[in-house]
Short mmCIF file of C-alpha atoms and ligand atoms in Angstrom, two decimals:
data_model
loop_
_atom_site.label_atom_id
_atom_site.label_comp_id
_atom_site.label_asym_id
_atom_site.label_seq_id
_atom_site.Cartn_x
_atom_site.Cartn_y
_atom_site.Cartn_z
CA MET A 1 15.25 -1.42 -7.81
CA ARG A 2 12.12 0.92 -8.15
CA LEU A 3 9.18 -0.43 -10.47
CA ILE A 4 6.44 1.67 -11.80
CA ARG A 5 3.67 1.56 -13.66
CA VAL A 6 2.78 4.69 -15.91
CA GLY A 7 -0.28 5.27 -18.41
CA PRO A 8 -4.00 5.38 -18.28
CA PRO A 9 -6.19 3.21 -15.76
CA GLY A 10 -6.32 -0.60 -16.70
CA GLU A 11 -3.91 0.43 -19.36
CA GLU A 12 -0.99 1.06 -17.39
CA SER A 13 3.18 0.06 -18.90
CA PRO A 14 5.63 -1.35 -16.63
CA GLY A 15 9.00 0.13 -16.39
CA VAL A 16 11.70 1.28 -13.76
CA LEU A 17 13.07 4.36 -12.83
CA ALA A 18 16.00 6.12 -14.13
CA SER A 19 15.82 8.66 -11.64
CA ASP A 20 13.69 10.44 -9.73
CA THR A 21 12.04 11.93 -13.51
CA THR A 22 13.16 9.18 -15.70
CA TYR A 23 12.45 5.51 -16.23
CA VAL A 24 12.95 2.41 -18.30
CA ASP A 25 10.10 1.03 -20.49
CA VAL A 26 10.52 -3.11 -20.00
CA SER A 27 7.00 -3.42 -21.59
CA ASP A 28 8.22 -5.32 -24.73
CA VAL A 29 10.00 -8.21 -22.77
CA VAL A 30 7.49 -7.67 -19.34
CA GLY A 31 3.66 -8.36 -19.97
CA ASP A 32 3.28 -6.21 -16.27
CA PHE A 33 3.85 -6.95 -12.82
CA ASP A 34 1.89 -9.89 -12.15
CA ALA A 35 1.62 -12.68 -10.38
CA ARG A 36 3.74 -14.18 -13.38
CA PHE A 37 6.39 -11.72 -13.23
CA PHE A 38 6.80 -12.40 -9.90
CA GLN A 39 6.85 -15.85 -9.54
CA ASP A 40 8.85 -16.59 -12.38
CA GLY A 41 11.81 -14.32 -11.12
CA GLY A 42 11.19 -11.09 -13.09
CA VAL A 43 12.94 -9.04 -10.50
CA ASP A 44 16.23 -9.93 -11.02
CA ALA A 45 15.63 -10.85 -14.84
CA VAL A 46 14.72 -7.34 -15.26
CA ARG A 47 18.01 -5.84 -13.82
CA PRO A 48 20.94 -6.34 -16.74
CA LEU A 49 18.39 -5.06 -19.19
CA VAL A 50 17.51 -1.63 -17.08
CA ARG A 51 20.99 -1.29 -16.65
CA GLU A 52 22.08 -2.10 -20.75
CA ARG A 53 18.75 0.62 -21.34
CA VAL A 54 20.22 3.02 -19.11
CA ALA A 55 23.67 3.13 -20.42
CA ALA A 56 22.37 3.58 -23.49
CA GLY A 57 20.55 6.14 -22.49
CA LEU A 58 17.06 4.49 -23.00
CA VAL A 59 15.12 6.64 -20.60
CA HIS A 60 11.61 8.25 -20.46
CA ASP A 61 10.73 11.68 -18.51
CA LEU A 62 8.21 11.06 -16.32
CA SER A 63 6.55 14.18 -16.00
CA GLY A 64 2.99 14.46 -17.35
CA LEU A 65 2.15 10.96 -17.12
CA ARG A 66 -0.39 9.36 -14.78
CA VAL A 67 1.31 6.75 -12.23
CA GLY A 68 -0.80 3.61 -11.20
CA PRO A 69 -0.53 1.01 -8.34
CA PRO A 70 2.83 -0.30 -8.99
CA VAL A 71 1.13 -4.17 -9.25
CA ALA A 72 -1.06 -5.37 -11.63
CA ARG A 73 -4.29 -7.19 -10.36
CA PRO A 74 -3.28 -8.77 -7.12
CA HIS A 75 -5.11 -11.97 -5.73
CA GLN A 76 -5.79 -10.42 -2.39
CA ILE A 77 -5.04 -7.57 -0.39
CA LEU A 78 -4.53 -8.52 3.57
CA CYS A 79 -4.38 -6.13 6.38
CA ILE A 80 -2.87 -5.92 10.07
CA GLY A 81 -5.08 -4.13 12.17
CA LEU A 82 -3.65 -2.18 15.63
CA ASN A 83 -0.14 -2.71 14.35
CA TYR A 84 1.19 0.50 16.35
CA ARG A 85 1.06 0.61 19.99
CA ASP A 86 0.41 3.96 20.14
CA HIS A 87 -2.19 3.73 17.23
CA ALA A 88 -3.66 1.00 19.16
CA ALA A 89 -3.92 3.25 22.41
CA GLU A 90 -5.39 6.33 20.54
CA THR A 91 -8.47 3.76 19.47
CA GLY A 92 -9.29 2.43 22.83
CA GLN A 93 -8.37 -1.22 21.97
CA PRO A 94 -5.81 -2.91 23.34
CA VAL A 95 -2.07 -3.98 21.96
CA PRO A 96 -3.14 -7.05 19.82
CA ASP A 97 -1.46 -10.95 21.37
CA GLU A 98 -1.55 -11.75 17.48
CA PRO A 99 -1.44 -10.24 14.31
CA ILE A 100 -5.18 -8.65 13.76
CA VAL A 101 -5.99 -9.68 10.26
CA PHE A 102 -8.53 -8.48 7.14
CA THR A 103 -9.33 -8.93 3.87
CA LYS A 104 -9.30 -5.48 1.24
CA ALA A 105 -11.34 -5.92 -2.01
CA PRO A 106 -8.10 -6.21 -4.80
CA ASN A 107 -10.22 -3.97 -6.69
CA THR A 108 -9.63 -1.00 -4.62
CA LEU A 109 -6.24 -0.20 -5.92
CA VAL A 110 -5.77 2.75 -7.63
CA GLY A 111 -2.78 4.80 -8.69
CA PRO A 112 -0.93 7.28 -5.82
CA ASP A 113 -2.16 10.31 -7.02
CA ASP A 114 -5.62 8.91 -8.59
CA ASP A 115 -8.94 10.92 -6.71
CA VAL A 116 -10.34 9.06 -3.66
CA LEU A 117 -14.32 9.00 -3.13
CA ILE A 118 -16.52 9.13 -0.76
CA PRO A 119 -18.68 6.03 -0.57
CA ARG A 120 -22.77 6.82 -0.85
CA GLY A 121 -23.92 7.02 2.50
CA SER A 122 -20.39 7.93 4.26
CA THR A 123 -20.07 10.51 7.09
CA LYS A 124 -16.13 8.52 8.34
CA THR A 125 -14.35 7.90 6.23
CA ASP A 126 -10.51 8.31 7.41
CA TRP A 127 -6.95 8.28 6.13
CA GLU A 128 -4.24 5.40 7.23
CA VAL A 129 -0.94 5.54 6.14
CA GLU A 130 0.42 2.05 5.41
CA LEU A 131 3.77 0.61 4.60
CA ALA A 132 3.06 -1.86 1.87
CA ILE A 133 4.88 -5.60 1.40
CA VAL A 134 4.36 -7.36 -2.04
CA ILE A 135 4.92 -10.79 -2.02
CA GLY A 136 7.58 -12.66 -4.63
CA ARG A 137 6.71 -15.88 -4.31
CA ARG A 138 3.94 -18.70 -3.76
CA SER A 139 4.05 -19.29 0.17
CA SER A 140 2.22 -20.69 2.44
CA TYR A 141 3.09 -22.77 6.23
CA LEU A 142 6.30 -20.75 5.78
CA PRO A 143 8.50 -21.66 9.00
CA ASP A 144 10.43 -18.88 10.27
CA ALA A 145 10.77 -15.45 9.28
CA GLU A 146 14.22 -15.78 7.58
CA ALA A 147 12.05 -17.79 5.08
CA ALA A 148 9.56 -15.21 4.88
CA ARG A 149 11.81 -12.55 4.01
CA ALA A 150 12.84 -14.54 1.23
CA VAL A 151 9.32 -14.16 -0.12
CA ILE A 152 9.00 -10.95 0.31
CA ALA A 153 9.68 -8.98 -3.65
CA GLY A 154 9.59 -5.37 -2.39
CA TYR A 155 7.98 -2.72 -0.25
CA ALA A 156 5.73 0.27 -1.20
CA VAL A 157 3.69 3.35 0.19
CA CYS A 158 -0.62 2.49 0.99
CA ASN A 159 -3.17 4.83 2.20
CA ASP A 160 -5.45 2.22 3.65
CA VAL A 161 -8.80 4.44 3.59
CA SER A 162 -11.01 3.31 6.03
CA GLU A 163 -15.30 3.86 6.50
CA ARG A 164 -15.26 4.33 10.44
CA ALA A 165 -18.77 3.46 10.25
CA PHE A 166 -19.73 0.64 8.08
CA GLN A 167 -16.16 -0.44 9.54
CA LEU A 168 -16.86 -0.60 13.40
CA GLU A 169 -20.93 0.61 13.81
CA ARG A 170 -22.60 -1.62 11.03
CA GLY A 171 -21.85 -5.29 12.64
CA GLY A 172 -20.14 -8.19 11.04
CA GLN A 173 -16.28 -7.90 9.61
CA TRP A 174 -13.94 -4.87 9.59
CA CYS A 175 -13.76 -5.73 5.38
CA LYS A 176 -17.15 -3.42 4.97
CA GLY A 177 -15.54 -0.53 5.81
CA LYS A 178 -12.22 -0.99 3.85
CA SER A 179 -13.16 -2.39 0.47
CA ALA A 180 -15.50 0.85 -1.31
CA ALA A 181 -14.08 1.72 -4.91
CA THR A 182 -10.40 3.84 -4.71
CA PHE A 183 -9.61 2.70 -0.96
CA ASN A 184 -6.35 1.76 -1.95
CA PRO A 185 -4.07 4.03 -3.69
CA MET A 186 -0.66 2.70 -4.05
CA GLY A 187 2.81 3.40 -5.12
CA PRO A 188 4.20 5.52 -6.34
CA TRP A 189 6.74 2.82 -6.67
CA LEU A 190 6.87 -0.63 -5.94
CA VAL A 191 11.08 -0.52 -4.33
CA THR A 192 12.90 -4.37 -4.29
CA ALA A 193 13.73 -5.60 -0.92
CA ASP A 194 17.17 -5.29 -1.64
CA GLU A 195 16.99 -1.86 -1.59
CA VAL A 196 14.69 -1.15 1.45
CA GLY A 197 17.23 -3.31 3.63
CA ASP A 198 15.86 -2.75 7.22
CA PRO A 199 12.55 -2.26 6.76
CA SER A 200 11.59 -1.26 10.23
CA SER A 201 13.39 2.16 10.50
CA LEU A 202 10.78 3.79 8.01
CA GLU A 203 9.80 7.32 8.89
CA LEU A 204 5.66 7.29 7.74
CA TRP A 205 4.23 10.67 7.43
CA LEU A 206 0.28 11.59 6.47
CA ASP A 207 -1.32 15.21 6.23
CA VAL A 208 -4.53 16.51 5.20
CA ASN A 209 -4.78 19.74 3.69
CA GLY A 210 -1.43 20.71 4.52
CA GLU A 211 -1.68 19.90 8.25
CA ARG A 212 0.49 17.33 9.41
CA ARG A 213 -2.00 13.95 11.02
CA GLN A 214 -0.19 10.87 10.94
CA ARG A 215 3.58 10.71 12.26
CA GLY A 216 5.46 7.84 12.51
CA SER A 217 7.90 5.06 12.48
CA THR A 218 7.84 1.42 11.54
CA SER A 219 10.27 0.60 14.52
CA THR A 220 7.18 0.92 16.64
CA MET A 221 5.27 -1.88 15.02
CA VAL A 222 3.95 -4.69 17.08
CA PHE A 223 5.01 -6.90 14.57
CA ASP A 224 7.26 -6.44 11.77
CA PRO A 225 7.07 -7.69 7.98
CA ALA A 226 8.53 -11.12 7.99
CA THR A 227 6.46 -11.83 11.37
CA ILE A 228 3.56 -10.82 9.43
CA VAL A 229 4.20 -12.85 6.29
CA GLN A 230 4.96 -16.11 8.36
CA TYR A 231 1.73 -15.68 10.55
CA LEU A 232 -0.52 -14.86 7.37
CA SER A 233 1.61 -18.26 5.74
CA GLN A 234 -0.16 -19.92 8.24
CA PHE A 235 -3.81 -19.56 7.15
CA PHE A 236 -3.80 -18.15 3.52
CA VAL A 237 -1.43 -19.86 0.33
CA LEU A 238 -0.16 -16.02 -0.50
CA GLU A 239 0.51 -15.55 -4.15
CA PRO A 240 3.50 -13.86 -5.64
CA GLY A 241 1.93 -10.06 -6.52
CA ASP A 242 -0.29 -10.19 -3.09
CA VAL A 243 -0.37 -7.04 -1.15
CA ILE A 244 -0.57 -6.66 2.47
CA ASN A 245 -1.00 -3.12 4.33
CA THR A 246 1.30 -3.96 7.69
CA GLY A 247 -1.24 -0.92 9.93
CA THR A 248 -1.09 2.42 10.56
CA PRO A 249 0.42 4.67 12.89
CA PRO A 250 -1.67 7.51 15.12
CA GLY A 251 -3.27 10.26 13.77
CA VAL A 252 -5.75 9.23 11.91
CA GLY A 253 -9.02 11.01 12.03
CA MET A 254 -11.06 8.79 14.18
CA GLY A 255 -8.81 9.41 16.71
CA MET A 256 -8.91 12.93 17.21
CA GLN A 257 -10.84 14.99 19.50
CA PRO A 258 -13.42 15.47 18.30
CA PRO A 259 -13.06 13.16 15.58
CA VAL A 260 -12.16 14.88 12.14
CA PHE A 261 -13.03 12.97 9.18
CA LEU A 262 -12.81 13.93 5.09
CA ARG A 263 -15.25 15.79 3.13
CA ALA A 264 -15.01 16.82 -0.74
CA GLY A 265 -12.24 19.00 -1.69
CA ASP A 266 -10.21 17.60 0.88
CA VAL A 267 -6.10 16.85 -0.20
CA MET A 268 -3.81 13.86 1.13
CA GLU A 269 -0.51 14.37 0.84
CA LEU A 270 1.48 10.96 2.79
CA GLY A 271 4.62 8.91 2.29
CA ILE A 272 7.02 7.00 3.92
CA GLY A 273 11.40 7.58 3.15
CA GLY A 274 13.06 6.19 0.57
CA LEU A 275 9.35 4.75 -1.09
CA GLY A 276 7.90 7.83 -2.23
CA ARG A 277 4.96 9.91 -1.59
CA GLN A 278 1.77 10.35 -2.74
CA ARG A 279 -1.15 12.89 -3.35
CA GLN A 280 -4.86 12.62 -3.27
CA ARG A 281 -8.09 14.61 -4.28
CA VAL A 282 -10.98 13.60 -1.90
CA TRP A 283 -14.42 13.62 -4.01
CA SER A 284 -17.88 12.56 -3.24
CA ALA A 285 -19.29 9.31 -4.83
CA VAL A 286 -22.87 10.57 -4.61
CA ALA A 287 -22.26 13.94 -6.20
CA ASP A 288 -20.16 12.57 -8.70
CA GLY A 289 -23.10 10.01 -9.47
CA VAL A 290 -20.52 7.24 -9.14
ZN1 ZN B 301 -5.12 -0.29 7.92
#
């Protein structure tokens, strides 16, 4: 299934895609795609309902509707750094022996086609297409990759927008360069794990103003999704609905010669095979008075 949330920011309704352009509204039986939904086995519970409604023709057109992030209010967004060998090389960093973990403020989450704001004082706002994992059950100390696979609800596209000066030149931790408003477009869908199959052979891409900047495959990840989830569960209590950004392939602005960063008016388009695509316009927080 492909889970989707439609409607104005903060007032999205949960639905399930019936086709690429239509969806079944499930808001009368599902409060939202939140921690309770995932923990209570909502993904499996909603399947027969969706089948019934599709058979009865109870589908709605998506055209003209805003799409929000496919998960409501995650308890945390965790991220993995330098998880593609070729991306580590372009940043001049060694390939890590253990996953590099950092956090991102959960209220960075916006819809896949919402605007991205360059924060105040920024000169180095950058893009990162990533495969995101959504956790399906509360988990800690998972014993192995198989146990980890069993707690993954599904996958989605995220843009791990990053301010490189805040991240790397201002001391402290990376989280400062990752947590500005609008810095985590997610969606359009959460594709359930059963439908994704093997998450280690997905193609990722990102364009800025129509020029291809990032191109990669999850097959070149250093740590695969199940390994990441098992690893994180040794240090964090993972909650249902938590989002994990699994790192970005090469082609970020910081790695270009000379480096290139986002400017107001730019357009980012990105996607992952089978998980849908996103499109964001870039604006300046200062110019817009945010
Ligand atoms: Zn990232």
